[in-house]
mmCIF file of C-alpha atoms in Angstrom:
data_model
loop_
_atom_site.group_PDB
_atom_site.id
_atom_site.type_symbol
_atom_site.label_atom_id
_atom_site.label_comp_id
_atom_site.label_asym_id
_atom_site.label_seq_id
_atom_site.Cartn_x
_atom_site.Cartn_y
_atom_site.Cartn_z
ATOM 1 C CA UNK L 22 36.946 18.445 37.816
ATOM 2 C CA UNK L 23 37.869 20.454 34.723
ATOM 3 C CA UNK L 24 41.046 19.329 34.111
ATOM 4 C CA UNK L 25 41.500 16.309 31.389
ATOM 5 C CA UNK L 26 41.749 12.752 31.996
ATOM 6 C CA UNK L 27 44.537 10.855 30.251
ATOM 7 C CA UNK L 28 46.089 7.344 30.243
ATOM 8 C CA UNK L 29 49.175 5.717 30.083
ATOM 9 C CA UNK L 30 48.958 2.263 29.144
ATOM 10 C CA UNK L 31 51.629 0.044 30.437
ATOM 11 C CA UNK L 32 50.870 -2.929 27.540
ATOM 12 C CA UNK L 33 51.051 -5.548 30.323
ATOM 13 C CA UNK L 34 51.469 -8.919 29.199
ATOM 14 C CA UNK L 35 49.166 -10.306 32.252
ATOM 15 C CA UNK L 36 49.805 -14.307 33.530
ATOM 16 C CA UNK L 37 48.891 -16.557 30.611
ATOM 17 C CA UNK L 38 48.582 -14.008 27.880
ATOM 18 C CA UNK L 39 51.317 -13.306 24.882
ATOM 19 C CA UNK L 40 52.692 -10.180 23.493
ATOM 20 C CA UNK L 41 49.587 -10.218 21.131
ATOM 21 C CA UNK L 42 46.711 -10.184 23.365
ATOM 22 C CA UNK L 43 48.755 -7.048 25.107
ATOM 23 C CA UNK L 44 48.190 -5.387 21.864
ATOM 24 C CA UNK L 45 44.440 -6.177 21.509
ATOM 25 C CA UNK L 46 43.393 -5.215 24.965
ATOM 26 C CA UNK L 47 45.376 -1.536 24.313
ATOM 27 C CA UNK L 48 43.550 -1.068 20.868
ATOM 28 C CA UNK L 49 40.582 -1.983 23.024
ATOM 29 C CA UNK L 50 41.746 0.603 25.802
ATOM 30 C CA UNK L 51 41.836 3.346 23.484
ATOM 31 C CA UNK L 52 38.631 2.801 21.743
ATOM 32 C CA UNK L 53 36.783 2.773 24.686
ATOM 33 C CA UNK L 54 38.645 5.603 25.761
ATOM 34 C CA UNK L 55 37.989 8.133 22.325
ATOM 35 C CA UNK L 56 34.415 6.921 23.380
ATOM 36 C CA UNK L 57 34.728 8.050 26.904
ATOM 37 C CA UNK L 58 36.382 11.273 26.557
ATOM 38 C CA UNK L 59 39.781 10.844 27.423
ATOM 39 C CA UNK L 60 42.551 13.486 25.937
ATOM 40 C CA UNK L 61 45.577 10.894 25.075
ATOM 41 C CA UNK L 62 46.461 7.487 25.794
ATOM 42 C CA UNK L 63 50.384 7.626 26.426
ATOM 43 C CA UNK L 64 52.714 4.193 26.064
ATOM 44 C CA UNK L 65 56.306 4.219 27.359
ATOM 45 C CA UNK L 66 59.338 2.405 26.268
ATOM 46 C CA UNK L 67 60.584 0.027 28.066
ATOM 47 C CA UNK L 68 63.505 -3.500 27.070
ATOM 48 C CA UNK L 69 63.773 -6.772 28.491
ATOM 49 C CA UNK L 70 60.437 -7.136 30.326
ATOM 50 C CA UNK L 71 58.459 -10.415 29.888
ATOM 51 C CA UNK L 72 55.576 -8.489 31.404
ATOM 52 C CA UNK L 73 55.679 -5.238 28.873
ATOM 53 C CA UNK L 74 54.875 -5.039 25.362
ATOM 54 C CA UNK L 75 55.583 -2.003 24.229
ATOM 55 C CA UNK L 76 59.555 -2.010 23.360
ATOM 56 C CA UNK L 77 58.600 -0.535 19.840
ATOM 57 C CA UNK L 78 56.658 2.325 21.235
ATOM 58 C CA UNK L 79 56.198 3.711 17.934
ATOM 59 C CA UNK L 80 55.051 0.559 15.858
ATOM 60 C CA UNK L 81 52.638 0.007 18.774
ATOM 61 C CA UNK L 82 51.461 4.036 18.228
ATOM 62 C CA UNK L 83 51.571 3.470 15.006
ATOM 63 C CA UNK L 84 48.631 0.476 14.764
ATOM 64 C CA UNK L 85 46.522 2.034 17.446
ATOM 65 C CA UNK L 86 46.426 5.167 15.663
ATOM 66 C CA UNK L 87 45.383 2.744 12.339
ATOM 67 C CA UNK L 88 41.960 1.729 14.867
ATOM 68 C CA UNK L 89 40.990 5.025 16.371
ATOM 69 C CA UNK L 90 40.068 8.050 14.707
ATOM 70 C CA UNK L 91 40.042 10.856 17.253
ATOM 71 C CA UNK L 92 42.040 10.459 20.605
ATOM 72 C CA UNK L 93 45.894 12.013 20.452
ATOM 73 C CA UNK L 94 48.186 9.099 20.785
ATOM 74 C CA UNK L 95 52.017 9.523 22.057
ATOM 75 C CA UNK L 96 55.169 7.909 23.911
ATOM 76 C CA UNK L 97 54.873 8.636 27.252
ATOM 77 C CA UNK L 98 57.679 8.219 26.580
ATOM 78 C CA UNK L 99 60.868 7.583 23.920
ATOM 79 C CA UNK L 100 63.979 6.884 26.330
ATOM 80 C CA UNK L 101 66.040 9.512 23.611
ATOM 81 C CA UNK L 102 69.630 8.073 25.039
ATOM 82 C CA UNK L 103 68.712 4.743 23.091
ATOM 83 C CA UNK L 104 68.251 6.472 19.684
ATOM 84 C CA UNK L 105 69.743 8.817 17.787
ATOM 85 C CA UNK L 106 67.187 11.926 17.374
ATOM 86 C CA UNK L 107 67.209 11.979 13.939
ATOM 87 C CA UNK L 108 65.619 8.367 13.595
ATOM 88 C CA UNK L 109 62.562 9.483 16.137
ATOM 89 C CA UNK L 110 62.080 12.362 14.609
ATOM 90 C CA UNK L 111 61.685 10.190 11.210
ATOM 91 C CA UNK L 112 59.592 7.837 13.097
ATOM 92 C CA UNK L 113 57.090 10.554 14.690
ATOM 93 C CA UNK L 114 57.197 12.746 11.462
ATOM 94 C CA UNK L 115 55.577 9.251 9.772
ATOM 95 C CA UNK L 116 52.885 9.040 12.563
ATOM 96 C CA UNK L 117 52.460 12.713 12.100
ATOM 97 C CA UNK L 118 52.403 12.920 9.271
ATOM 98 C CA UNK L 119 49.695 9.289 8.522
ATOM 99 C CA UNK L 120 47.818 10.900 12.340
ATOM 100 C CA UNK L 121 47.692 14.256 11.393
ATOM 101 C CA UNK L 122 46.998 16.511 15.177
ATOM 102 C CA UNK L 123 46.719 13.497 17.108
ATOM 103 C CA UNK L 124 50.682 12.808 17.794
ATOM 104 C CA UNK L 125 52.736 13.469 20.741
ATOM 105 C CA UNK L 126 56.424 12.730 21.836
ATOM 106 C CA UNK L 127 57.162 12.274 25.588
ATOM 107 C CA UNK L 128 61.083 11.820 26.294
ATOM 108 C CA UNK L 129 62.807 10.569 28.979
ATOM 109 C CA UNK L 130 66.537 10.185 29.259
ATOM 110 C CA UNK L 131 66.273 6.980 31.435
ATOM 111 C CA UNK L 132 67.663 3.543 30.093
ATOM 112 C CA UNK L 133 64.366 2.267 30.255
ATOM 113 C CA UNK L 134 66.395 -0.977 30.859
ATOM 114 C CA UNK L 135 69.232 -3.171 32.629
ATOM 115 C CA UNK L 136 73.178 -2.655 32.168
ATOM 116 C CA UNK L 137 73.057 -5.627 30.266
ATOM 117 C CA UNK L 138 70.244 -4.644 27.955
ATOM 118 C CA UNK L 139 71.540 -1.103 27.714
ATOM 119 C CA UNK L 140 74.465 -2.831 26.086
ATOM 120 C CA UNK L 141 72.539 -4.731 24.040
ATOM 121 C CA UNK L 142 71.208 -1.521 22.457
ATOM 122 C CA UNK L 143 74.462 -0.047 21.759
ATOM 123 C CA UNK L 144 74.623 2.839 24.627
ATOM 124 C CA UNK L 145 77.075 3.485 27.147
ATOM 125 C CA UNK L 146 76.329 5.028 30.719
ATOM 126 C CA UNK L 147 77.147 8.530 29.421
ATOM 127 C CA UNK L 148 75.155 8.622 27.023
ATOM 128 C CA UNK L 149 72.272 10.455 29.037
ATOM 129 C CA UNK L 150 74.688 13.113 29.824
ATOM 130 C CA UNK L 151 73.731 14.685 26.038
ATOM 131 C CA UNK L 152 69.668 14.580 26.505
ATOM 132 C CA UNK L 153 69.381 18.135 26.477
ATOM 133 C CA UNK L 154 71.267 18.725 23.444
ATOM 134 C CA UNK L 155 69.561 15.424 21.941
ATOM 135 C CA UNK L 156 65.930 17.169 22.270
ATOM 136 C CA UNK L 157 67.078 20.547 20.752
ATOM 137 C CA UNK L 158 68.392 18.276 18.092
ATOM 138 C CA UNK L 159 65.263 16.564 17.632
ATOM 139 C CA UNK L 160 63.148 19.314 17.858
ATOM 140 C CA UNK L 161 64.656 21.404 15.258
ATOM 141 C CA UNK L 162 63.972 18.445 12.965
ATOM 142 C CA UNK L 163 60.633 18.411 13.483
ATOM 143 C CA UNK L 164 60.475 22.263 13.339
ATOM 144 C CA UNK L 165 62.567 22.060 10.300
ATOM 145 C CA UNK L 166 65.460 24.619 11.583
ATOM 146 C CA UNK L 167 67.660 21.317 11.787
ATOM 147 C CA UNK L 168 70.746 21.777 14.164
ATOM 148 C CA UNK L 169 72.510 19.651 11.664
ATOM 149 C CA UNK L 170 73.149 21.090 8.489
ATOM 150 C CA UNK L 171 72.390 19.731 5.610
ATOM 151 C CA UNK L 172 70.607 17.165 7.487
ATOM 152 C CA UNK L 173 66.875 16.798 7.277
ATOM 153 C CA UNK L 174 64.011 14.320 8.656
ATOM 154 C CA UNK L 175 61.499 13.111 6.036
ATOM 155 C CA UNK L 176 58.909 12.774 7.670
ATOM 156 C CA UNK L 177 59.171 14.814 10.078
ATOM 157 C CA UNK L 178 60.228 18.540 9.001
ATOM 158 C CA UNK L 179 57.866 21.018 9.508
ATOM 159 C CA UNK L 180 55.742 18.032 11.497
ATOM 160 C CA UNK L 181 56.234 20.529 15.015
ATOM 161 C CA UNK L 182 55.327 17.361 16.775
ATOM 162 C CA UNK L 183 54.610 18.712 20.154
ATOM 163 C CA UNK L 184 57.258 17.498 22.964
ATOM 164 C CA UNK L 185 57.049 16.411 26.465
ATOM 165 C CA UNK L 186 59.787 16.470 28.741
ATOM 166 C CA UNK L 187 59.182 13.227 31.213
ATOM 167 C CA UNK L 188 60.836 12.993 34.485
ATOM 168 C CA UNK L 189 60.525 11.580 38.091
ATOM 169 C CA UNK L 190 63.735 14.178 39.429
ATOM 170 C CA UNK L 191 64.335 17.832 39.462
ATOM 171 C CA UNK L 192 66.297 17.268 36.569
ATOM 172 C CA UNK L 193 63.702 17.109 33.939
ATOM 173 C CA UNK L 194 61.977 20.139 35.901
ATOM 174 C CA UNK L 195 64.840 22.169 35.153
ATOM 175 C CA UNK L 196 65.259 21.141 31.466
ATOM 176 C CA UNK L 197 61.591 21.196 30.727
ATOM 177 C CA UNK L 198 61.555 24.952 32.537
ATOM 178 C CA UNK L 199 64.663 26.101 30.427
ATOM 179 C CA UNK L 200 63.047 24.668 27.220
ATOM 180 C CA UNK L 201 59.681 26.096 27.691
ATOM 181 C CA UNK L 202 58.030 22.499 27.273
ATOM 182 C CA UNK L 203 55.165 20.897 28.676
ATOM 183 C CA UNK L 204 56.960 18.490 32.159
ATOM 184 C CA UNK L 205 55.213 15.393 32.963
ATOM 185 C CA UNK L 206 56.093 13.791 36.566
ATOM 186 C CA UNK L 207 56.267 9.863 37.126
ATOM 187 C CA UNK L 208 54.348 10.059 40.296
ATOM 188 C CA UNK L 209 52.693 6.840 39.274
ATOM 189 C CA UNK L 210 56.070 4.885 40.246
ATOM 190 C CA UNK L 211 58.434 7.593 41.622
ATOM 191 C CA UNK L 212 56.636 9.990 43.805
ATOM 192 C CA UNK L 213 59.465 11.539 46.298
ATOM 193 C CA UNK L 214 59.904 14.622 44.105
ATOM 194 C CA UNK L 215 56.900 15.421 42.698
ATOM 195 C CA UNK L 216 55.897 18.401 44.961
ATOM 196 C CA UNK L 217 59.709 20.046 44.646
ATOM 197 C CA UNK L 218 59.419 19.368 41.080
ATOM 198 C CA UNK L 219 56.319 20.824 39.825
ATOM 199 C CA UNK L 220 57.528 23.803 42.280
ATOM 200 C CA UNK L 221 60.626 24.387 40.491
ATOM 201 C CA UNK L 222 58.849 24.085 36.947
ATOM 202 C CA UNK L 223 56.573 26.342 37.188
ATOM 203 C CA UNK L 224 59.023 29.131 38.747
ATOM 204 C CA UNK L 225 61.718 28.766 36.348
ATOM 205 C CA UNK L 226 59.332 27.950 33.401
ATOM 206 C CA UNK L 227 60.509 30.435 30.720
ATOM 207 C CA UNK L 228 58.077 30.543 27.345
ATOM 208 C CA UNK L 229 58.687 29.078 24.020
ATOM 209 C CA UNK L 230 57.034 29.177 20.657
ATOM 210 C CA UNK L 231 54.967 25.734 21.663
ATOM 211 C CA UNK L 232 54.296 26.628 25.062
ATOM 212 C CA UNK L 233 53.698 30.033 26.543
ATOM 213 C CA UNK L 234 52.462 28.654 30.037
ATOM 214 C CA UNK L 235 53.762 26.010 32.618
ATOM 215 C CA UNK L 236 52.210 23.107 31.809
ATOM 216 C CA UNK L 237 52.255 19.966 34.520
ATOM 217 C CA UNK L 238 50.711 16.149 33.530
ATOM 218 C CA UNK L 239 50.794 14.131 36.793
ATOM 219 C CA UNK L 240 50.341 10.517 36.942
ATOM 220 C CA UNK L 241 48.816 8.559 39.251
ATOM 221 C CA UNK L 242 47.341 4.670 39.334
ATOM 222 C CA UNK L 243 44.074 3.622 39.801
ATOM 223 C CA UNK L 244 42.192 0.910 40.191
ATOM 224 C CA UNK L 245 38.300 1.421 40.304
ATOM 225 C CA UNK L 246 35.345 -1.126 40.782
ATOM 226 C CA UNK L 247 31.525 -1.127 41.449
ATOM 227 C CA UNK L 248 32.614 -1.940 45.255
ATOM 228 C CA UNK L 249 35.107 -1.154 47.352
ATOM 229 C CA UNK L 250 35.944 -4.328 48.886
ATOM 230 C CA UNK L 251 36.439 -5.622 44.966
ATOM 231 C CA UNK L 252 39.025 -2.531 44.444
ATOM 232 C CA UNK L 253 40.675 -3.503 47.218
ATOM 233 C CA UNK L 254 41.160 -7.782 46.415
ATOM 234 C CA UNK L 255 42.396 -6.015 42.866
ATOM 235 C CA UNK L 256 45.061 -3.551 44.881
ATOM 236 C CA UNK L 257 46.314 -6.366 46.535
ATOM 237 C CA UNK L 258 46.881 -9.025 43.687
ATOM 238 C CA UNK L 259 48.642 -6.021 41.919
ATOM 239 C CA UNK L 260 51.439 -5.444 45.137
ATOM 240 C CA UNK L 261 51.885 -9.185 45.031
ATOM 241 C CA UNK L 262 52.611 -9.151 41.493
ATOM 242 C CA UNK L 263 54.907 -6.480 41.702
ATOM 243 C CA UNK L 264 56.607 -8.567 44.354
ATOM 244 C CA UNK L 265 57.421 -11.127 41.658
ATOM 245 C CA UNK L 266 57.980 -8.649 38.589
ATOM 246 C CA UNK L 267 60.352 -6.688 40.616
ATOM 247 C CA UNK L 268 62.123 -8.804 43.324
ATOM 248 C CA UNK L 269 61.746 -12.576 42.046
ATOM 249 C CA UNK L 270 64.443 -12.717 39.375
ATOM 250 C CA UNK L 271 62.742 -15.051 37.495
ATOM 251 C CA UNK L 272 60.629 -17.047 40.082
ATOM 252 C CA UNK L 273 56.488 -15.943 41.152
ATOM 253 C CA UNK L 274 55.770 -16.311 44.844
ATOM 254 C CA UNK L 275 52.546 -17.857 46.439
ATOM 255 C CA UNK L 276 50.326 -15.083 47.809
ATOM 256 C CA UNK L 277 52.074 -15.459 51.442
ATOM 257 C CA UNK L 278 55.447 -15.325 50.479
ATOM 258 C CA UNK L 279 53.969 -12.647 48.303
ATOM 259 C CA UNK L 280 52.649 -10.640 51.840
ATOM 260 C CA UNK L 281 55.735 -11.400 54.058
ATOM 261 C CA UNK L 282 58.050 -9.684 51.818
ATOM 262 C CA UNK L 283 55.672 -6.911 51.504
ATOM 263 C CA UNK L 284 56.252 -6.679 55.325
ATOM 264 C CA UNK L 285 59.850 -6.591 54.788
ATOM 265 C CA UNK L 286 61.546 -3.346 54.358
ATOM 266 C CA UNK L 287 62.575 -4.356 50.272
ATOM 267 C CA UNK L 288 58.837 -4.327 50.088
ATOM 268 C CA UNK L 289 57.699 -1.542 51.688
ATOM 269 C CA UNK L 290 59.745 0.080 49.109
ATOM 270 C CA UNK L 291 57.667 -0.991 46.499
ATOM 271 C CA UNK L 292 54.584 -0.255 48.267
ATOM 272 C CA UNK L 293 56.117 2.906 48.660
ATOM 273 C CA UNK L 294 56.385 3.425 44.753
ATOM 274 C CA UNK L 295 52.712 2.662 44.308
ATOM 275 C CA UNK L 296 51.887 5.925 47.024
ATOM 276 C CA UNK L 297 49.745 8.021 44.928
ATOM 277 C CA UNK L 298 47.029 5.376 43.927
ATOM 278 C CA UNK L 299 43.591 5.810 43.683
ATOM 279 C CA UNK L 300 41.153 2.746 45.262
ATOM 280 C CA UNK L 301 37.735 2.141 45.428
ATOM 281 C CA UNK L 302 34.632 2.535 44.164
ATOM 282 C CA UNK L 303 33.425 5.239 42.386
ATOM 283 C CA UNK L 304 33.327 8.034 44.740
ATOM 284 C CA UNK L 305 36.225 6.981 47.108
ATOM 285 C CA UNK L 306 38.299 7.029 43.381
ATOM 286 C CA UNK L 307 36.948 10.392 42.580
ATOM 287 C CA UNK L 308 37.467 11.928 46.102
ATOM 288 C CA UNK L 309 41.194 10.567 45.755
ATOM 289 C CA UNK L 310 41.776 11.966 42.885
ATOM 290 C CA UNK L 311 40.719 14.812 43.153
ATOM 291 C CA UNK L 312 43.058 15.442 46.551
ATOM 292 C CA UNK L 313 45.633 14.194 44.279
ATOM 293 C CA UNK L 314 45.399 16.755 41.383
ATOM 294 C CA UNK L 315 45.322 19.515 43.676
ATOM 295 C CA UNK L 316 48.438 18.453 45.986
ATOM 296 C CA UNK L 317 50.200 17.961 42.073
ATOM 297 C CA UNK L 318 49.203 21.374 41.035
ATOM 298 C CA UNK L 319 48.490 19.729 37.945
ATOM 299 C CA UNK L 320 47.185 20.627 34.572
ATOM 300 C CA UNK L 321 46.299 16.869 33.322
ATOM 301 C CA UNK L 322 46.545 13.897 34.980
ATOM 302 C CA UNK L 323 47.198 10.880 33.095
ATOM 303 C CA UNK L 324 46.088 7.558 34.767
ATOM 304 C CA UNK L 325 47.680 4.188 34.547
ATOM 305 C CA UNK L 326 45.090 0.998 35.386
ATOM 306 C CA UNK L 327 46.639 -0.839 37.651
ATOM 307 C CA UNK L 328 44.078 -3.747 37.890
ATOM 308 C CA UNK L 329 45.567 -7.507 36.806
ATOM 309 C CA UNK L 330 42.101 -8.780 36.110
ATOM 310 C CA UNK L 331 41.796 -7.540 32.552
ATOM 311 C CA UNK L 332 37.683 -6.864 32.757
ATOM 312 C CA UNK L 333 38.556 -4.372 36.305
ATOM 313 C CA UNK L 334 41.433 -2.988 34.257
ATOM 314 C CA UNK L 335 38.863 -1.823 31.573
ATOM 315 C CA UNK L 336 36.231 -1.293 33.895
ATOM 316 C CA UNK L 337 38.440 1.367 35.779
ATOM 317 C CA UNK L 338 38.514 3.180 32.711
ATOM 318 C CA UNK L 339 35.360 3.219 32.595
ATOM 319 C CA UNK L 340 33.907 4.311 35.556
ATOM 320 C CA UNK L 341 36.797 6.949 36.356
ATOM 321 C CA UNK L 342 34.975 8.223 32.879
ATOM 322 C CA UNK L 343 31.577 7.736 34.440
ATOM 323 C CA UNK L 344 32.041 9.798 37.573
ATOM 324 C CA UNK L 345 33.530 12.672 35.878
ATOM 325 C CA UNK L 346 31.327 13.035 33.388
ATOM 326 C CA UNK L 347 33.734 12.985 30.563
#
């Protein structure tokens, strides 16, 4: 397959680890992966998860940028409603500027979040409704034709941090078209729209001075092991976890409570987020995957490990690597 390999690591806090072996095992992630060939490794923003790390998306870019020296590094992505764009432009202008070429900014205009956290970080409901004028506004800091005048980020001016437009609706298709910026599709999680998305991107895509092509990163999980049968045992443990991460408010379930609500209708709506998932060993992964960048019509595809066991989680890396000859 020609097209590149990226990942988005979701800094899981797995069962009886802290915030700080989260952060270890995704420096270890990305070494591994500059050694294996991989284009980026992506981490998204997310608030009030005990099972997610990476809240500070940029101070977690930021150290591990410090412990690679190659592979592009980026939010996959910065949930812009939360900030104000001047203060991520500051923030990516540093990494820029400390990383030169190996920054990128994904944005999403999802809370990222409860109601109750979403108050806790000072925005209101509406304040999605001004994404698309918050990215112009961000981007012309980092161009340095600020939208503000007068008003300047340093870092960041003249940084032309490259942007990604995130989305799992048609709504980021349309503003990533209209912008003439690379679109990146949550199909790892949200897969309804993916087809209908990528379909309206790439017709209304109009070109801008950092993109003069459609450009489409697709996400998918996977979870790949020397046997099939081991993938599988992995695939499982992960939809019973999701079972308590997602549904449990607060309690875990024993593996059979764990498999009757995945029978139940609530659950076969989170099976149904985890549809586009790659499982198996080597060559069932690689078959997979390759169906799945083709039915995507994608450029990139950018992988998230969805293995508990820490060793398979690395491991998948590894041999996804292996079979495509990164």
């Amino acid at each position: 397959m020609a097209l590149p390999l990226s990942i988005l690591d979701l800094a899981h806090i797995g069962d009886g680890e802290t915030a700080g072996d989260s952060f270890a095992a995704s420096v270890a992630l990305a070494q591994r992966a500059e050694e294996l060939g991989y284009k980026r490794v992506w981490y998204a923003e997310h608030h009030n998860m005990d099972s997610i790390a990476s809240s500070a998306t940029s101070v977690l870019i930021a150290h591990v940028a410090a412990h690679t020296r190659t592979i592009r590094l980026g939010a996959g992505g910065v949930m812009l409603p939360n900030h104000s764009p001047l203060t991520i432009a500051e923030q990516f202008g540093t990494l820029e500027t400390l990383h030169p070429g190996r920054i990128d900014l994904g944005l999403g205009r999802a809370p990222g979040s409860d109601q109750n956290t979403m108050r806790a970080l000072r925005r209101t409901p509406s304040a999605a409704d001004t994404f698309p004028q918050d990215v112009l506004e961000l981007q012309g800091y980092l161009t340095g034709e600020t939208r503000i005048p007068g008003v300047h980020a340093t870092p960041g001016k003249g940084t032309n941090v490259p942007l990604y437009i995130l989305g799992s609706s048609l709504f980021g298709a349309q503003l990533a078209a209209a912008l003439g910026l690379p679109y990146a599709f949550a199909s790892h999680f949200a897969p309804t729209a993916l087809e209908e998305a990528v379909a309206l991107y790439r017709r209304d895509f109009k070109p801008s001075a950092q993109l003069d092509r459609p450009y489409v990163i697709a996400a998918l999980n996977v979870i790949a092991a020397e046997t099939g049968e081991e993938a599988q045992e992995q695939y499982l443990a992960a939809k019973r976890l999701r079972v308590s991460r997602f549904l449990g408010r607060g309690r875990t379930f024993t593996p059979e409570e764990a498999d009757m609500i995945l029978d139940s209708p609530a659950g076969q709506q989170l099976l149904q987020m985890m549809k586009y998932s790659a499982v198996g060993d080597p060559a069932e992964v690689k078959e997979y995957v390759d169906r799945f960048a083709e039915h995507a019509h994608a450029d990139e595809l950018i992988v998230a490990f969805a293995a508990p066991d820490r060793k398979v989680w690395l491991r998948s890396a590894e041999l996804l690597a292996e079979v495509y000859g990164l």
